Coordinates of C-alpha atoms in Angstrom, one line a residue:
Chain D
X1 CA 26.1 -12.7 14.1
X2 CA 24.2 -13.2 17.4
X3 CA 21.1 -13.6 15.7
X4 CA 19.0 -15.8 18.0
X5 CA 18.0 -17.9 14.7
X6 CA 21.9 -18.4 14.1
X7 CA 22.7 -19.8 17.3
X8 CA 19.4 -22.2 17.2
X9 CA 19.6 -24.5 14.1
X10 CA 16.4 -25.9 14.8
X11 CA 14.7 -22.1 14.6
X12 CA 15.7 -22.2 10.9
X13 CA 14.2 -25.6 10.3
X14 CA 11.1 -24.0 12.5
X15 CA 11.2 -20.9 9.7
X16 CA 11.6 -22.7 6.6
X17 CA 8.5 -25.0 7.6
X18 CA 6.7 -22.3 8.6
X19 CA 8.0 -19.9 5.8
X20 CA 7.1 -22.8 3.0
X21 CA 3.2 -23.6 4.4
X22 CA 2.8 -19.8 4.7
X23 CA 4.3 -19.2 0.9
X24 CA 1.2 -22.1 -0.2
X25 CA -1.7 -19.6 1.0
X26 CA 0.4 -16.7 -1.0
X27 CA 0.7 -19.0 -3.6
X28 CA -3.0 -19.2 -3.9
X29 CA -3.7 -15.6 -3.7
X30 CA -1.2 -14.8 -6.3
X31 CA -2.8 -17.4 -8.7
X32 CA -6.3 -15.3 -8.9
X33 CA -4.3 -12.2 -8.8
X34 CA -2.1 -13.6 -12.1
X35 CA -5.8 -15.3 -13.6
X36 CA -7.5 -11.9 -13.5
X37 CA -4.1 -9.6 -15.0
X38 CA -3.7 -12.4 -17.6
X39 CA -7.5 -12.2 -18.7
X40 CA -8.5 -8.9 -18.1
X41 CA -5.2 -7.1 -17.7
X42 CA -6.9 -5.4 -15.0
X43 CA -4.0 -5.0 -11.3
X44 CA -6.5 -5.5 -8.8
X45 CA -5.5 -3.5 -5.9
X46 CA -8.3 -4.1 -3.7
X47 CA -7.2 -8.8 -3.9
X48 CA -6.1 -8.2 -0.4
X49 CA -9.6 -6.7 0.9
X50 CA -11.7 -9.4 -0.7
X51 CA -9.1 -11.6 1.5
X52 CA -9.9 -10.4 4.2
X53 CA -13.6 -10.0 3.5
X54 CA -13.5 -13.5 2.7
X55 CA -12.0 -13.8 6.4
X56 CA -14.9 -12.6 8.2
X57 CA -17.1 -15.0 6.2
X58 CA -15.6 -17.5 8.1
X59 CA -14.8 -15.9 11.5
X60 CA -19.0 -15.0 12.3
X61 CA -19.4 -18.4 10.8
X62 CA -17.4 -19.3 14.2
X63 CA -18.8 -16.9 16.2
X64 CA -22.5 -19.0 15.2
X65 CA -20.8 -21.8 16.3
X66 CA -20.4 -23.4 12.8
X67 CA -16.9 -24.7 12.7
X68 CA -14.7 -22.5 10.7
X69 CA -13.4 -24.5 8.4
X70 CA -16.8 -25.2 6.7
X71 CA -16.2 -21.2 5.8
X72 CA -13.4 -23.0 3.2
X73 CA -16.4 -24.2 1.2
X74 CA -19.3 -21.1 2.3
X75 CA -16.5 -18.2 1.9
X76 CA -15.6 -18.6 -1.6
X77 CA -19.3 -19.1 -2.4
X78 CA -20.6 -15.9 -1.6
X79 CA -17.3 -14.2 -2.4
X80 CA -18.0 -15.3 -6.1
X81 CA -21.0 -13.4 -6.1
X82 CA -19.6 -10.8 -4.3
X83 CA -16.5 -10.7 -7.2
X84 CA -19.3 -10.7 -10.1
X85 CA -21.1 -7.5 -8.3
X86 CA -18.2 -5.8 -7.6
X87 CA -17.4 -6.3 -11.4
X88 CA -20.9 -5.4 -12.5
X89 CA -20.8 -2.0 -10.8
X90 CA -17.0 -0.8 -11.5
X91 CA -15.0 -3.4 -13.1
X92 CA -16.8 -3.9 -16.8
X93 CA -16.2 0.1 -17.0
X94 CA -12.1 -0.2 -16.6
X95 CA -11.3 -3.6 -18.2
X96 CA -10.6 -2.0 -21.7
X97 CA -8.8 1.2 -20.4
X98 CA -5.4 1.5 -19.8
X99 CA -4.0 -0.2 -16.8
X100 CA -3.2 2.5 -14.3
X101 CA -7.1 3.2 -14.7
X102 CA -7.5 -0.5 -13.2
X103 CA -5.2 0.4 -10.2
X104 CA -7.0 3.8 -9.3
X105 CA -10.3 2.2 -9.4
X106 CA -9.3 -1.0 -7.6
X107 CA -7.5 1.4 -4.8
X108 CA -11.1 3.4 -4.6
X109 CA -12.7 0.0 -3.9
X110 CA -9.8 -1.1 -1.9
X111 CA -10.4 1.8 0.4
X112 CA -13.7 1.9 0.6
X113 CA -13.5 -1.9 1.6
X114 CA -11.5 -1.2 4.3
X115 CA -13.3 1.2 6.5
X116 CA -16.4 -0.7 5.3
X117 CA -15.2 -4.0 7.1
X118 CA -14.2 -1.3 10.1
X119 CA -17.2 0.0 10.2
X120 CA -19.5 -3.3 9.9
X121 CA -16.6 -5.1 11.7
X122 CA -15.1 -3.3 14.5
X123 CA -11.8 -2.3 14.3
X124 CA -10.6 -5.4 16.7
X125 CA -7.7 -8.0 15.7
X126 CA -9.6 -11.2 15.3
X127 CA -9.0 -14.8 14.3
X128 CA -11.5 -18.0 14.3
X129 CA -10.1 -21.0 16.2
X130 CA -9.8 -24.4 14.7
X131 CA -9.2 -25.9 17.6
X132 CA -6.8 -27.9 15.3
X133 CA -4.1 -28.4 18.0
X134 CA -0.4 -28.4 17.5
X135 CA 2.3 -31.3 15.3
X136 CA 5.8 -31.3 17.3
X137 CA 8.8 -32.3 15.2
X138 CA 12.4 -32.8 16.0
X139 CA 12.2 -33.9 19.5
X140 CA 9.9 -31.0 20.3
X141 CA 11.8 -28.4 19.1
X142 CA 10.0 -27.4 15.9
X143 CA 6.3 -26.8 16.7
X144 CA 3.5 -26.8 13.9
X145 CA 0.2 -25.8 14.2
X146 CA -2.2 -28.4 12.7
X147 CA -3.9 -25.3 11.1
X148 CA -1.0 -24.2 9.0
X149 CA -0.6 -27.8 7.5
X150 CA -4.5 -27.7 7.2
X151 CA -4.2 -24.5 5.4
X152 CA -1.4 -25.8 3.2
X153 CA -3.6 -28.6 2.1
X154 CA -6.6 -26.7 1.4
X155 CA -4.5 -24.2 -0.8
X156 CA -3.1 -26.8 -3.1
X157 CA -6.6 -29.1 -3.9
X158 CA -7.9 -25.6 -4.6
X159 CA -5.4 -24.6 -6.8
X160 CA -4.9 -28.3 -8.6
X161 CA -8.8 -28.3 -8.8
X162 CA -8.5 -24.8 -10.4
X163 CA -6.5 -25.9 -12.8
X164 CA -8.2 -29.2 -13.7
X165 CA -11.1 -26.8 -14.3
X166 CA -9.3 -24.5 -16.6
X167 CA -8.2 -27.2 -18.7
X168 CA -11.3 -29.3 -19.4
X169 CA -14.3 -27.0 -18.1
X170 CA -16.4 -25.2 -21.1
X171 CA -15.9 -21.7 -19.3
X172 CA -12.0 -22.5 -18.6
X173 CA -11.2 -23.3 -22.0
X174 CA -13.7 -19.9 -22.8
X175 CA -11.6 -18.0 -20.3
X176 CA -8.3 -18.8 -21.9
X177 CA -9.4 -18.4 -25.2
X178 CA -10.1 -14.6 -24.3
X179 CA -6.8 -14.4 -22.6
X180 CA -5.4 -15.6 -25.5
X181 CA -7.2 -13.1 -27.7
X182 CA -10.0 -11.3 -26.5
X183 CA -11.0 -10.0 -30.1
X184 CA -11.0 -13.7 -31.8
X185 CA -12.5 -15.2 -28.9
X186 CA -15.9 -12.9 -29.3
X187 CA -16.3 -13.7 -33.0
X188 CA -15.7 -17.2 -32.5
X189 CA -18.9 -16.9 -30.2
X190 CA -17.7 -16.6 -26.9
X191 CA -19.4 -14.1 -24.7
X192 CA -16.7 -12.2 -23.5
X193 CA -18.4 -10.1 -20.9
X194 CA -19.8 -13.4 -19.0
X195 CA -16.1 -14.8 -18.8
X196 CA -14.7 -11.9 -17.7
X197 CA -17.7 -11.7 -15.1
X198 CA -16.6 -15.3 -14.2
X199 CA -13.4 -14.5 -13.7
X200 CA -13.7 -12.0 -11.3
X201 CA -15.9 -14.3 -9.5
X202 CA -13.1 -16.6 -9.5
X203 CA -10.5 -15.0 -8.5
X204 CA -12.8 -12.9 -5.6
X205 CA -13.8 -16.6 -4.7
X206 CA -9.9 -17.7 -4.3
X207 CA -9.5 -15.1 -2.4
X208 CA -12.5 -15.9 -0.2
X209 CA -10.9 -19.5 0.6
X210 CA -7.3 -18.0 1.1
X211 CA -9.4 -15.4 3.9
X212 CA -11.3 -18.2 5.5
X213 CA -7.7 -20.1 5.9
X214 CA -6.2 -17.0 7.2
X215 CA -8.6 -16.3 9.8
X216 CA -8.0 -20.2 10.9
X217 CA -4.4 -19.9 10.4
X218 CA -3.0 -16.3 11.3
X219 CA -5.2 -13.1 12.5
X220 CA -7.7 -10.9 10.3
X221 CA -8.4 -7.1 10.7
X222 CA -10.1 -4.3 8.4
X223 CA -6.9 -2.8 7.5
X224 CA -4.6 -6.0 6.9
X225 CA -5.5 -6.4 3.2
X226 CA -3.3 -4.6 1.4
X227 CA 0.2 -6.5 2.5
X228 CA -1.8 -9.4 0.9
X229 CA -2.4 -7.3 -2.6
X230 CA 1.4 -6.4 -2.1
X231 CA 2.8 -10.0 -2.1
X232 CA 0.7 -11.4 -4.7
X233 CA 1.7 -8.6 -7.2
X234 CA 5.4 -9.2 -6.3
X235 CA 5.0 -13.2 -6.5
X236 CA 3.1 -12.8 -10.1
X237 CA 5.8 -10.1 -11.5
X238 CA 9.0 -12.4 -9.8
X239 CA 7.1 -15.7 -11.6
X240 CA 5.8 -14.2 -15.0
X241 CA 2.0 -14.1 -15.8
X242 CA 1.1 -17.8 -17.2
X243 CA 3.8 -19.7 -14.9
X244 CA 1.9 -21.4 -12.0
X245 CA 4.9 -23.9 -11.4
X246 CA 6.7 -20.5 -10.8
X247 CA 3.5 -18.7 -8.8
X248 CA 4.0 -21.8 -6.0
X249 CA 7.9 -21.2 -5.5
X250 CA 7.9 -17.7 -5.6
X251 CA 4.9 -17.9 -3.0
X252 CA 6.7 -20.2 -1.0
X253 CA 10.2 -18.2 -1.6
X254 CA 8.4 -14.9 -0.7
X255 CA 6.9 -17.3 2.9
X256 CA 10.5 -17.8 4.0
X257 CA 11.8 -14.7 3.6
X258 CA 9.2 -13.2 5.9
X259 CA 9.5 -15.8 8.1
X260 CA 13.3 -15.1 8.4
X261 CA 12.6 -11.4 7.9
X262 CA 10.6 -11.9 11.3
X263 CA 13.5 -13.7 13.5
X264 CA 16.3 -11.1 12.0
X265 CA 15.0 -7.9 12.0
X266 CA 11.9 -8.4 14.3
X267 CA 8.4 -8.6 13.9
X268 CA 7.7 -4.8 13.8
X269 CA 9.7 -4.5 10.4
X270 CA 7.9 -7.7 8.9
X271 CA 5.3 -6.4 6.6
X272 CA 7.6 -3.4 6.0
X273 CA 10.5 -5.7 4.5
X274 CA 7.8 -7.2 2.2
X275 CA 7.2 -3.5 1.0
X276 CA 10.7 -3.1 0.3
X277 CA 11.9 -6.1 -1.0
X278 CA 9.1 -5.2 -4.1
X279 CA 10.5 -2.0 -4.5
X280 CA 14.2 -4.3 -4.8
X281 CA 12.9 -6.5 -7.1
X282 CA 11.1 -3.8 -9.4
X283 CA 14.7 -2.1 -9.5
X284 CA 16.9 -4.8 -9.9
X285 CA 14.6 -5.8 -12.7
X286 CA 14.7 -2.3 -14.3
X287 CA 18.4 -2.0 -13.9
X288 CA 18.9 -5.5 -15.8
X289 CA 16.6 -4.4 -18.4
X290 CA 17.9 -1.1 -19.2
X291 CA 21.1 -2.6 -19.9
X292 CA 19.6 -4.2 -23.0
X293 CA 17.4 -1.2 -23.5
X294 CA 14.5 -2.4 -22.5
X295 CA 11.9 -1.9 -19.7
X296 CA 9.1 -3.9 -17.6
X297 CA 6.4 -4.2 -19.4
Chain L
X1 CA -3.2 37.4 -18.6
X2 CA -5.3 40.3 -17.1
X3 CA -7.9 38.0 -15.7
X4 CA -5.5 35.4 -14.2
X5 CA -3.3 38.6 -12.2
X6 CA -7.1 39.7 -11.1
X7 CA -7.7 35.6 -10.0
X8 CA -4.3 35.7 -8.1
X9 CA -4.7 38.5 -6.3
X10 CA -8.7 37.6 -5.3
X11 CA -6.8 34.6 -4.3
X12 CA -4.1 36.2 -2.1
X13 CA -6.6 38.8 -0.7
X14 CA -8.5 35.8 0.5
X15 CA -5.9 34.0 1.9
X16 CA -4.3 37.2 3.9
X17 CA -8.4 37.5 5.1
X18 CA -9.6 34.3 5.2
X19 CA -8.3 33.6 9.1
X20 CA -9.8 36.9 10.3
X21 CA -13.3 36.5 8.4
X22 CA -13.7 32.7 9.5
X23 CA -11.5 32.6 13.2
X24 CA -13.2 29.0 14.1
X25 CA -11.4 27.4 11.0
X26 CA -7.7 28.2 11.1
X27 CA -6.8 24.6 11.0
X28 CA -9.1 23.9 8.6
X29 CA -7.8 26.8 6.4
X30 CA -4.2 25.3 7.2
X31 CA -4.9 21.8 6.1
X32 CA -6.7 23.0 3.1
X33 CA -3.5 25.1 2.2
X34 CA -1.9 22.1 2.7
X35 CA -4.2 19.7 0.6
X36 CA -4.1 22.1 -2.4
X37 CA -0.1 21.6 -2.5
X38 CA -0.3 18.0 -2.2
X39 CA -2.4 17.7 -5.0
X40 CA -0.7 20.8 -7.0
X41 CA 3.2 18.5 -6.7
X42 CA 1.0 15.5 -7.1
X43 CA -0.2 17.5 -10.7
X44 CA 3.5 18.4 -11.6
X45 CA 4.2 14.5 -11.3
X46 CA 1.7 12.7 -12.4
X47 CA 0.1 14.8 -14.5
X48 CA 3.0 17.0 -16.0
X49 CA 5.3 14.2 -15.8
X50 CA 3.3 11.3 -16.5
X51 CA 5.0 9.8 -13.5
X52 CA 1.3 7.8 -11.6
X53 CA 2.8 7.6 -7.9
X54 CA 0.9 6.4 -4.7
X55 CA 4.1 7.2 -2.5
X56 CA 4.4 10.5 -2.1
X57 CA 3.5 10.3 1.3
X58 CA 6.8 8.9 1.5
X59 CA 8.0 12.5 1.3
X60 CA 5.5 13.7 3.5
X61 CA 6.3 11.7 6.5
X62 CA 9.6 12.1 6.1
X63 CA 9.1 15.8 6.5
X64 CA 7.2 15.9 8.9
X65 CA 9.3 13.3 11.2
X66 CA 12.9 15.1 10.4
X67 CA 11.4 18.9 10.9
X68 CA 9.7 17.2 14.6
X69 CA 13.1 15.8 15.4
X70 CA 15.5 18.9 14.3
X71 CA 13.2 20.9 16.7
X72 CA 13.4 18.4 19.6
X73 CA 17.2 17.3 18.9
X74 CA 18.4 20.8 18.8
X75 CA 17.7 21.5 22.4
X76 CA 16.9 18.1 24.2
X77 CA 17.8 14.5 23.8
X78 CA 15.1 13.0 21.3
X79 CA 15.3 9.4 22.9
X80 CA 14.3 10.7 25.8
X81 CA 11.7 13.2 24.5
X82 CA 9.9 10.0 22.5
X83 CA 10.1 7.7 25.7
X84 CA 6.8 9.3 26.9
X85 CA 5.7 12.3 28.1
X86 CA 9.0 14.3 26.6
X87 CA 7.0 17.2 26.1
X88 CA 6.2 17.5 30.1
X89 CA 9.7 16.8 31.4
X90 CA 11.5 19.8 28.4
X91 CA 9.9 22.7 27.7
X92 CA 10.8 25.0 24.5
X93 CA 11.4 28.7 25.3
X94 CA 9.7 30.8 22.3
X95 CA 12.8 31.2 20.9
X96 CA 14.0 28.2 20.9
X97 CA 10.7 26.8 19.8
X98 CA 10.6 28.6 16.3
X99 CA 14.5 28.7 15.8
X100 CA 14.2 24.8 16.0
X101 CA 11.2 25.0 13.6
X102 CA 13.0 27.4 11.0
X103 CA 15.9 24.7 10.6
X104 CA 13.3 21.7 10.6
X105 CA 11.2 23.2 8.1
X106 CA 14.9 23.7 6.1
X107 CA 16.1 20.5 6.8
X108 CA 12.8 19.1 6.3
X109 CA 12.5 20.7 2.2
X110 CA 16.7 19.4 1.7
X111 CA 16.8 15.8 3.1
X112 CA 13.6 14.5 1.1
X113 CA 14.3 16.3 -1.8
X114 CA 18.2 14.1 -1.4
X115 CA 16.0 10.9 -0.5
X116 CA 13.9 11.7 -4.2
X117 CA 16.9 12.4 -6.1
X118 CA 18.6 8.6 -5.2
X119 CA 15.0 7.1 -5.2
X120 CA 14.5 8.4 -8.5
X121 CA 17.5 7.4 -10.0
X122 CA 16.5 4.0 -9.3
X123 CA 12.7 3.6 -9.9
X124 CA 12.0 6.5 -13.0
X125 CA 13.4 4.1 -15.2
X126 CA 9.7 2.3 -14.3
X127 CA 6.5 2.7 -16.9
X128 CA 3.2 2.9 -15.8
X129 CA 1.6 0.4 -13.7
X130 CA 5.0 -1.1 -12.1
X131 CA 5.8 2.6 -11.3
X132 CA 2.5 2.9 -9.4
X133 CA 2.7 -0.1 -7.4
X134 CA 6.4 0.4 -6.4
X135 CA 5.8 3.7 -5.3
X136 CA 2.4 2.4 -3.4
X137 CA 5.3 0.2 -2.2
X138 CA 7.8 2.8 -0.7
X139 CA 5.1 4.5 1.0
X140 CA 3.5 1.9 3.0
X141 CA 6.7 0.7 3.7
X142 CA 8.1 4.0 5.3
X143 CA 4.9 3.6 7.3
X144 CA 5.2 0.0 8.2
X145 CA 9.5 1.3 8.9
X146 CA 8.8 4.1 10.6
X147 CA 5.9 2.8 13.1
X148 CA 9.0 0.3 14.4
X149 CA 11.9 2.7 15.0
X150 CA 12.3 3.6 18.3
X151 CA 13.6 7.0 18.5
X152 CA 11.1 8.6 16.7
X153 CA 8.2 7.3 18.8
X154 CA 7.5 3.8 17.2
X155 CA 3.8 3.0 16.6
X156 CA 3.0 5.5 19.8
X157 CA 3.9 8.0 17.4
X158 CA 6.1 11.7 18.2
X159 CA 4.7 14.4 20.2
X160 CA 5.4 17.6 18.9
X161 CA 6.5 20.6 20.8
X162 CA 4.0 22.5 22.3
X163 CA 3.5 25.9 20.9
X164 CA 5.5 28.4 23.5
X165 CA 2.6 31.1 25.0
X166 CA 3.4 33.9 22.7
X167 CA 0.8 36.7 22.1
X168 CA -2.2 35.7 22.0
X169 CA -4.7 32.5 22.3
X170 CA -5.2 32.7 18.3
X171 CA -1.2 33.3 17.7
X172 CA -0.8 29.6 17.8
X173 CA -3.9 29.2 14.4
X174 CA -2.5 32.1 12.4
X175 CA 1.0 31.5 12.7
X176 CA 0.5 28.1 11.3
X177 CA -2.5 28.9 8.8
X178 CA 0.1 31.8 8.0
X179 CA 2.8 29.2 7.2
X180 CA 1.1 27.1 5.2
X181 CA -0.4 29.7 3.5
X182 CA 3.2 31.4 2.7
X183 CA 4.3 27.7 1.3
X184 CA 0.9 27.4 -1.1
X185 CA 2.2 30.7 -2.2
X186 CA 5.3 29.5 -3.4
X187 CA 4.4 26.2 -4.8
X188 CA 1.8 28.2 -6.3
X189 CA 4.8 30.6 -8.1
X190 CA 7.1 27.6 -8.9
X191 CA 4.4 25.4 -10.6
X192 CA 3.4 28.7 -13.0
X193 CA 7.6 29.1 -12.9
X194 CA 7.4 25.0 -14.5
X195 CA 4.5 25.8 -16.5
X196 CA 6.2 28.8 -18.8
X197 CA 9.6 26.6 -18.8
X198 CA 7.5 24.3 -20.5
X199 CA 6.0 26.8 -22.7
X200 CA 9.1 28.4 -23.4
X201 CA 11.1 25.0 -24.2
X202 CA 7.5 23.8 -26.4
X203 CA 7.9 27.2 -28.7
X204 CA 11.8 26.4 -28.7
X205 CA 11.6 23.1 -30.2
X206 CA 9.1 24.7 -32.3

């Protein structure tokens, strides 16, 4: 093997780091993406757009010279709303249909999204610099940007907070009852088309924070969304709907792969071995499944 | 019965007219030609089938990549054709030009329909929405694969051969809208071919 990361030990201490604070932000992504398919059973194609979206929040907030980390608290803000409109207009008319309906209507929004965010945007690879500075480990050899561990942190108070809310909050304990049972949970009083409204809003506003961190962390551009709908369908599907312990390893597994992906087979096949390694997992799952008759459901 | 053989031959009357009655849109005309058999194989998956795919531009690009290639490989080194500017430094005699695209078009209907078969194998066994998203999957991922190989042009992307001076300046527009055309044609005959199977085997089980 003369895999540059084979003959440098300290690379693979460089890509697990890296790999593990990358896998937090997915991790965070995933969790609005497993909220919304628990509640509504609604595959929302178009989580990686509302990432990015949420980006941009952030990045003009540096361009005004407001630091962009504030966009961490503005981003998620104004993405809730913008998740409760987007749900207004399309989403309340596909959240009882069958799922595929979901998917082709997420996709629509998904594309349309896109070459919105080109068009309002410019079609330029942007990011919004923290200014955060660098952490050097290991005698120098393993180099971490301050942003990443920044980033890292953010993720997990959002996604403790989350669930502290969940638990205790009226509209979190209303939001699992209709995931439970939507049916029950409507004659028991609970307005089911506010928490589904809510929900959306939550998970659009999750994604808002994961965007703002992202364009601190890593790079934003119109048409990067959809790698980030990708991962977070293959972390919720690897973990199970429900299992958030399992959402953060997966998300952190799924962060060192790439990361070692990136050093193996080179950058330019990065996002594409995310792409296939779903495809792996979907089949290796169906295999396992049809050997007990059964399938993925 | 009567009134579809009158719509089929309206509709192949058109098509043999359509390039000389509106000259300024042969590419057009092609890419509609095109578009309708996308969306006619889309109809015998997703609709006939039940199969939901986003991927099969998958297929696509692969056909369009390996029918490129055969036509460059067969006469000239394709590294050095993608390297930049290929198309300036080797130049296609005519017949050269549409032998290499008759085998490209023949290797370009076997090799995908091969790459289905073993993809299938694997991911039919997947219902509904986990079919759709690993077939979304597959396609941006040939994408994402393909835009970093380097013989085939990497993100620059492939230059196709020019088309040789033949006849005349419209040669190049009809021999292409005639092409596609001649495929719709088919498609056209072996979805109606799928559709009395169907028929045939429905009354059957009857």
């Amino acid at each position: 093997m003369d895999f540059l990361i084979f003959q440098v030990p300290m690379l693979t201490v460089q890509a697990v780091l890296d790999g593990l604070l990358l896998g937090i932000l997915f991790a965070l992504i995933a969790y609005g993406m497993a909220l919304q398919w628990g509640v509504m059973n609604i595959i929302n194609i178009a989580q990686g757009d509302l990432v990015i979206l949420g980006g941009y929040i952030a990045y003009f907030m540096y361009l005004y010279g407001i630091h962009p980390a504030w966009g961490v608290i503005v981003s998620p803000i104004i993405m809730y709303f913008v998740g409760v409109i987007i749900y207004k207009l399309v989403i309340n008319k596909v959240v009882d249909r069958d799922l595929f309906i979901s998917i082709l209507a997420t996709f629509g929004i998904s594309i349309l999204f896109m070459q919105l965010m080109n068009f309002a945007f410019g079609a330029d690879v942007v990011l919004a610099n923290s200014g955060y500075g660098t952490t050097m480990l290991f005698d120098n050899s393993v180099t971490l940007p301050n942003s990443k561990i920044f980033s890292a942190f953010i993720s997990i108070v959002f996604a403790i907070g989350l669930v502290i809310y969940m638990k205790k909050s009226k509209l979190g304990r209303a939001i699992r009852a209709t995931a439970q049972n939507a049916r029950a949970a409507k004659i028991l009083g609970v307005d089911t088309e506010k928490v589904y409204a809510a929900t959306f809003g939550i998970n659009a506003a999750l994604c808002g924070v994961a965007g703002a961190l992202i364009s601190i962390t890593f790079t934003i551009h119109p048409y990067m969304g959809l790698p980030y709908t990708i991962r977070s369908f293959m972390i919720v599907i690897v973990a199970g709907l429900g299992n958030l312990p399992g959402v953060a390893m997966s998300g952190m597994g799924l962060g060192v792969f790439e990361e070692f992906a990136d050093y193996i087979l080179g950058t330019e096949f990065r996002i594409g071995s995310v792409f296939l390694l779903l495809v792996l997992i979907l089949v290796y799952r169906r295999f396992k499944l049809s050997k007990k008759r059964e399938y993925l459901k | 019965m009567n009134k579809n053989i009158i719509l089929y031959a309206a509709i192949l009357i058109f098509g043999i007219a359509a390039p000389f009655v509106f000259p300024a849109f042969k590419v057009q005309l092609s890419i509609l030609c095109i578009l309708i058999i996308l969306a006619i194989t889309w109809n015998v998956q997703g609709g006939e089938m039940g199969y939901n795919t986003f991927g099969n531009i998958l297929f696509y690009g692969l056909g369009m990549y390996l029918c490129a290639s055969v036509q460059v490989g067969m006469f000239f080194p394709l590294a050095e054709w993608t390297e930049g500017g290929g198309e300036k430094t080797f130049v296609h005699t005519p017949a050269q030009f549409f032998q290499g695209f008759a085998v490209g078009l023949a290797v370009a209907a076997i090799v995908p329909a091969i790459v289905a078969g073993l993809i299938g194998y694997s991911i039919l066994g997947l219902r509904g929405h986990y079919f759709a998203i690993c077939t979304l999957g597959l396609g941006v991922a040939a994408g994402e694969i393909s835009g970093g190989i380097e013989i085939i042009g990497a993100g620059q992307g492939f230059t196709t051969p020019p088309f040789p001076k033949v006849g005349s300046l419209e040669a190049r527009g009809e021999f292409f809208y005639f092409c596609s055309f001649a495929v719709l044609r088919l498609i056209i005959f072996l979805s109606l071919k799928i559709e009395l199977l169907k028929l045939e085997t429905s009354s059957r089980d009857k």
